[in-house]
Short mmCIF file of C-alpha atoms in Angstrom, two decimals:
data_model
loop_
_atom_site.label_atom_id
_atom_site.label_comp_id
_atom_site.label_asym_id
_atom_site.label_seq_id
_atom_site.Cartn_x
_atom_site.Cartn_y
_atom_site.Cartn_z
CA MET A 1 -12.43 -35.80 9.43
CA GLU A 2 -10.01 -33.12 10.32
CA ILE A 3 -11.84 -30.40 8.20
CA ILE A 4 -15.20 -31.60 9.68
CA ILE A 5 -13.98 -31.08 13.20
CA VAL A 6 -12.72 -27.53 12.36
CA VAL A 7 -15.89 -26.59 10.75
CA CYS A 8 -17.86 -27.95 13.71
CA VAL A 9 -15.82 -25.70 16.08
CA VAL A 10 -16.29 -22.61 13.81
CA LEU A 11 -20.11 -23.21 13.49
CA SER A 12 -20.74 -24.03 17.23
CA SER A 13 -18.74 -21.17 18.32
CA TYR A 14 -20.55 -18.70 16.09
CA PHE A 15 -23.97 -20.08 16.98
CA ILE A 16 -23.15 -19.70 20.86
CA GLY A 17 -21.76 -16.09 20.14
CA SER A 18 -25.23 -15.44 18.11
CA VAL A 19 -27.29 -15.70 21.26
CA SER A 20 -27.66 -12.08 21.93
CA SER A 21 -27.95 -11.63 25.65
CA ALA A 22 -28.93 -8.03 25.61
CA VAL A 23 -31.71 -8.54 22.98
CA ILE A 24 -33.26 -11.54 24.93
CA ILE A 25 -33.01 -9.85 28.29
CA SER A 26 -34.36 -6.50 27.19
CA LYS A 27 -37.29 -8.24 25.55
CA LEU A 28 -38.07 -10.23 28.71
CA MET A 29 -37.90 -7.01 30.91
CA SER A 30 -39.70 -4.61 28.74
CA GLY A 31 -40.88 -6.27 25.61
CA LYS A 32 -38.62 -3.88 23.59
CA ASP A 33 -35.42 -4.58 21.59
CA ILE A 34 -32.49 -3.02 23.16
CA ARG A 35 -31.30 -2.17 19.56
CA GLU A 36 -34.15 0.36 19.40
CA GLU A 37 -33.23 2.06 22.49
CA GLY A 38 -30.25 4.22 24.00
CA SER A 39 -27.30 3.91 21.77
CA GLY A 40 -28.82 1.11 19.85
CA ASN A 41 -25.98 -1.24 20.84
CA ALA A 42 -26.84 -4.79 21.89
CA GLY A 43 -24.32 -4.68 24.82
CA ALA A 44 -23.89 -4.32 28.66
CA THR A 45 -23.29 -0.71 28.66
CA ASN A 46 -26.50 0.30 26.79
CA MET A 47 -28.51 -2.05 29.06
CA LEU A 48 -27.02 -0.50 31.85
CA ARG A 49 -27.98 2.98 30.72
CA VAL A 50 -31.44 1.74 29.63
CA HIS A 51 -32.66 -0.69 32.21
CA GLY A 52 -30.26 -0.27 35.13
CA LYS A 53 -27.42 -2.00 36.95
CA GLY A 54 -29.01 -5.27 37.37
CA ALA A 55 -29.78 -5.74 33.69
CA GLY A 56 -26.41 -4.30 32.77
CA ALA A 57 -24.56 -6.93 35.05
CA LEU A 58 -26.64 -9.88 33.97
CA THR A 59 -25.99 -8.94 30.19
CA LEU A 60 -22.22 -8.63 31.06
CA VAL A 61 -22.06 -12.11 32.73
CA CYS A 62 -24.01 -13.80 29.84
CA ASP A 63 -21.80 -12.21 27.28
CA ILE A 64 -18.44 -13.31 29.08
CA LEU A 65 -19.89 -16.76 29.57
CA LYS A 66 -20.57 -17.03 25.62
CA GLY A 67 -16.89 -16.93 25.28
CA VAL A 68 -16.15 -19.33 27.93
CA ILE A 69 -18.38 -21.95 26.84
CA ALA A 70 -17.10 -21.60 23.15
CA ILE A 71 -13.39 -22.29 24.57
CA LEU A 72 -14.82 -25.34 26.72
CA LEU A 73 -16.43 -26.72 23.90
CA SER A 74 -13.48 -26.36 21.53
CA MET A 75 -11.39 -28.45 24.14
CA LEU A 76 -13.89 -31.37 23.57
CA PHE A 77 -13.29 -31.00 19.89
CA ASP A 78 -9.63 -30.84 20.31
CA MET A 79 -9.75 -34.33 22.26
CA TRP A 80 -11.75 -35.72 19.18
CA LEU A 81 -9.15 -34.33 16.83
CA LYS A 82 -6.40 -35.96 18.63
CA SER A 83 -7.90 -39.18 18.25
CA ALA A 84 -9.04 -38.66 14.57
CA ALA A 85 -6.05 -36.95 13.28
CA PRO A 86 -2.94 -37.11 15.56
CA ASP A 87 -0.69 -35.18 13.16
CA SER A 88 -3.09 -32.16 12.66
CA ILE A 89 -1.79 -28.74 12.73
CA PHE A 90 -5.22 -27.79 14.54
CA ILE A 91 -4.30 -29.82 17.61
CA GLY A 92 -4.18 -27.32 20.59
CA ASN A 93 -5.23 -24.50 18.20
CA LEU A 94 -8.88 -24.87 18.13
CA ALA A 95 -9.58 -22.63 21.02
CA TYR A 96 -8.17 -19.76 19.32
CA ILE A 97 -10.47 -20.43 16.19
CA ALA A 98 -13.41 -20.98 18.58
CA GLY A 99 -12.76 -17.62 20.43
CA PHE A 100 -12.71 -15.56 17.37
CA PHE A 101 -15.81 -16.89 15.85
CA ALA A 102 -17.63 -16.72 19.19
CA VAL A 103 -16.84 -12.86 19.03
CA ILE A 104 -17.89 -12.84 15.46
CA GLY A 105 -21.28 -14.46 16.31
CA HIS A 106 -21.72 -11.86 19.03
CA ASP A 107 -21.12 -8.88 16.70
CA PHE A 108 -23.12 -10.40 13.70
CA PRO A 109 -25.65 -12.90 15.25
CA ILE A 110 -27.41 -14.99 12.53
CA PHE A 111 -30.49 -15.15 15.01
CA PHE A 112 -30.91 -11.34 15.34
CA LYS A 113 -30.46 -10.18 11.54
CA PHE A 114 -26.77 -10.04 12.06
CA CYS A 115 -27.07 -6.70 14.16
CA GLY A 116 -25.26 -7.41 17.53
CA GLY A 117 -22.93 -5.81 20.05
CA LYS A 118 -19.40 -4.78 20.09
CA GLY A 119 -17.88 -8.05 21.34
CA VAL A 120 -16.04 -6.61 24.41
CA ALA A 121 -17.66 -8.85 27.01
CA THR A 122 -17.36 -11.95 24.79
CA SER A 123 -13.89 -11.13 23.90
CA LEU A 124 -13.06 -10.75 27.64
CA GLY A 125 -14.33 -14.31 28.38
CA VAL A 126 -12.22 -15.66 25.46
CA VAL A 127 -9.00 -13.86 26.53
CA LEU A 128 -9.41 -15.16 30.13
CA MET A 129 -9.92 -18.69 29.08
CA LEU A 130 -6.96 -18.64 26.58
CA ASN A 131 -4.63 -16.91 29.22
CA TRP A 132 -5.86 -15.77 32.43
CA LYS A 133 -2.71 -13.72 33.14
CA ILE A 134 -3.18 -11.70 30.01
CA GLY A 135 -6.84 -11.59 30.62
CA LEU A 136 -6.41 -9.94 33.91
CA ILE A 137 -3.72 -7.33 32.50
CA VAL A 138 -6.09 -6.40 29.83
CA LEU A 139 -9.00 -6.12 32.05
CA ALA A 140 -7.11 -4.01 34.73
CA LEU A 141 -6.06 -1.76 32.00
CA ALA A 142 -9.52 -1.38 30.51
CA LEU A 143 -11.00 -0.58 33.92
CA ILE A 144 -8.29 1.99 34.89
CA ILE A 145 -8.89 3.74 31.65
CA MET A 146 -12.78 3.64 32.12
CA ILE A 147 -12.49 4.90 35.83
CA VAL A 148 -10.30 7.76 35.05
CA SER A 149 -11.88 8.89 31.77
CA ARG A 150 -15.28 7.59 32.48
CA TYR A 151 -15.32 6.41 28.67
CA VAL A 152 -16.24 2.70 28.39
CA SER A 153 -15.44 2.85 24.76
CA LEU A 154 -11.86 4.39 25.38
CA GLY A 155 -11.10 1.58 27.91
CA SER A 156 -12.42 -1.13 25.43
CA ILE A 157 -10.48 0.17 22.57
CA THR A 158 -7.31 0.47 24.57
CA ALA A 159 -7.73 -3.15 25.80
CA ALA A 160 -8.13 -4.27 22.20
CA VAL A 161 -4.75 -2.56 21.24
CA SER A 162 -3.03 -4.01 24.18
CA TYR A 163 -4.20 -7.54 23.68
CA PRO A 164 -2.06 -8.77 20.62
CA ILE A 165 0.81 -6.56 21.89
CA LEU A 166 0.64 -8.73 25.33
CA VAL A 167 0.17 -12.11 23.48
CA ILE A 168 3.25 -11.30 21.38
CA GLY A 169 5.07 -10.17 24.39
CA PHE A 170 4.38 -13.11 26.48
CA MET A 171 5.67 -15.43 23.50
CA VAL A 172 8.91 -13.57 23.47
CA GLY A 173 9.30 -14.14 27.02
CA SER A 174 8.55 -17.80 26.72
CA GLU A 175 10.09 -18.27 23.21
CA LYS A 176 7.14 -20.41 22.30
CA TRP A 177 5.53 -18.94 19.09
CA ASN A 178 1.94 -19.70 17.90
CA VAL A 179 0.73 -18.29 14.70
CA PHE A 180 -2.81 -19.34 15.48
CA TYR A 181 -2.86 -17.51 18.92
CA ILE A 182 -1.19 -14.05 17.30
CA LEU A 183 -3.61 -14.10 14.14
CA SER A 184 -6.64 -14.69 16.52
CA ALA A 185 -5.50 -11.93 18.77
CA VAL A 186 -4.88 -9.44 15.97
CA LEU A 187 -8.27 -10.27 14.36
CA MET A 188 -10.08 -10.00 17.35
CA ALA A 189 -8.58 -6.58 18.19
CA LEU A 190 -9.27 -5.27 14.72
CA VAL A 191 -12.95 -6.41 14.85
CA LEU A 192 -13.42 -4.72 18.23
CA ILE A 193 -11.89 -1.51 17.04
CA LEU A 194 -13.85 -1.50 13.82
CA LYS A 195 -17.00 -2.10 15.74
CA HIS A 196 -16.04 1.09 17.77
CA HIS A 197 -15.60 3.32 14.68
CA ALA A 198 -18.47 5.57 15.78
CA ASN A 199 -17.22 5.79 19.15
CA ILE A 200 -13.78 6.74 18.06
CA SER A 201 -15.08 9.34 15.83
CA ARG A 202 -17.36 10.95 18.82
CA LEU A 203 -14.39 10.67 21.03
CA LEU A 204 -12.25 12.66 18.70
CA LYS A 205 -14.93 15.32 18.65
CA GLY A 206 -15.51 15.28 22.45
CA GLU A 207 -19.05 14.07 21.85
CA GLU A 208 -18.84 10.52 23.50
CA ASN A 209 -21.08 9.71 26.24
CA LYS A 210 -19.54 9.06 29.71
CA LEU A 211 -20.24 6.15 32.03
CA PHE A 212 -23.57 6.48 34.03
CA LYS A 213 -24.77 9.38 31.84
CA LYS A 214 -28.31 8.69 30.51
#
């Protein structure tokens, strides 16, 4: 039963993440797939540049909600796990598994040929749900970098790097260590950075597009 519950968390979170807000909204607005326009990324920034602020904001909110919903659903599975296997090491840790696979679903959506976004907004939803204090620090840091540099990618990458550092830092302060939390934070950061490999290359060459530049 324990393994079944964990598998249910993995699959449900992945499927939630696989609902690509950008692709759905862009097709409803123009009949076109956002992955064939602009930068080709199925995310809020590309929606902002191609379809405007309203579409960008709606995509951002929907993508954040995917992370939120995945974590909330994992809490229900956690209650089920407590009654089915009270000694399970996964009790209290299903949210970390759910968060990671929600991001994986967003990045590699099964419903859209495994071609998704970069997971920034969905990761934000997950991070805020797991620890709102860390989430707000990461968000503030990303926004400051974006405003100063006008590079969305640079802010996102900086946030990704800072996330596992903050998770470990908070654990040092509380002296409560959680391997599941650390592992999920590190993996989420690595996936986000890897999805930004093209952006990193353009940043190094000085060729990256700035915010609000068409």
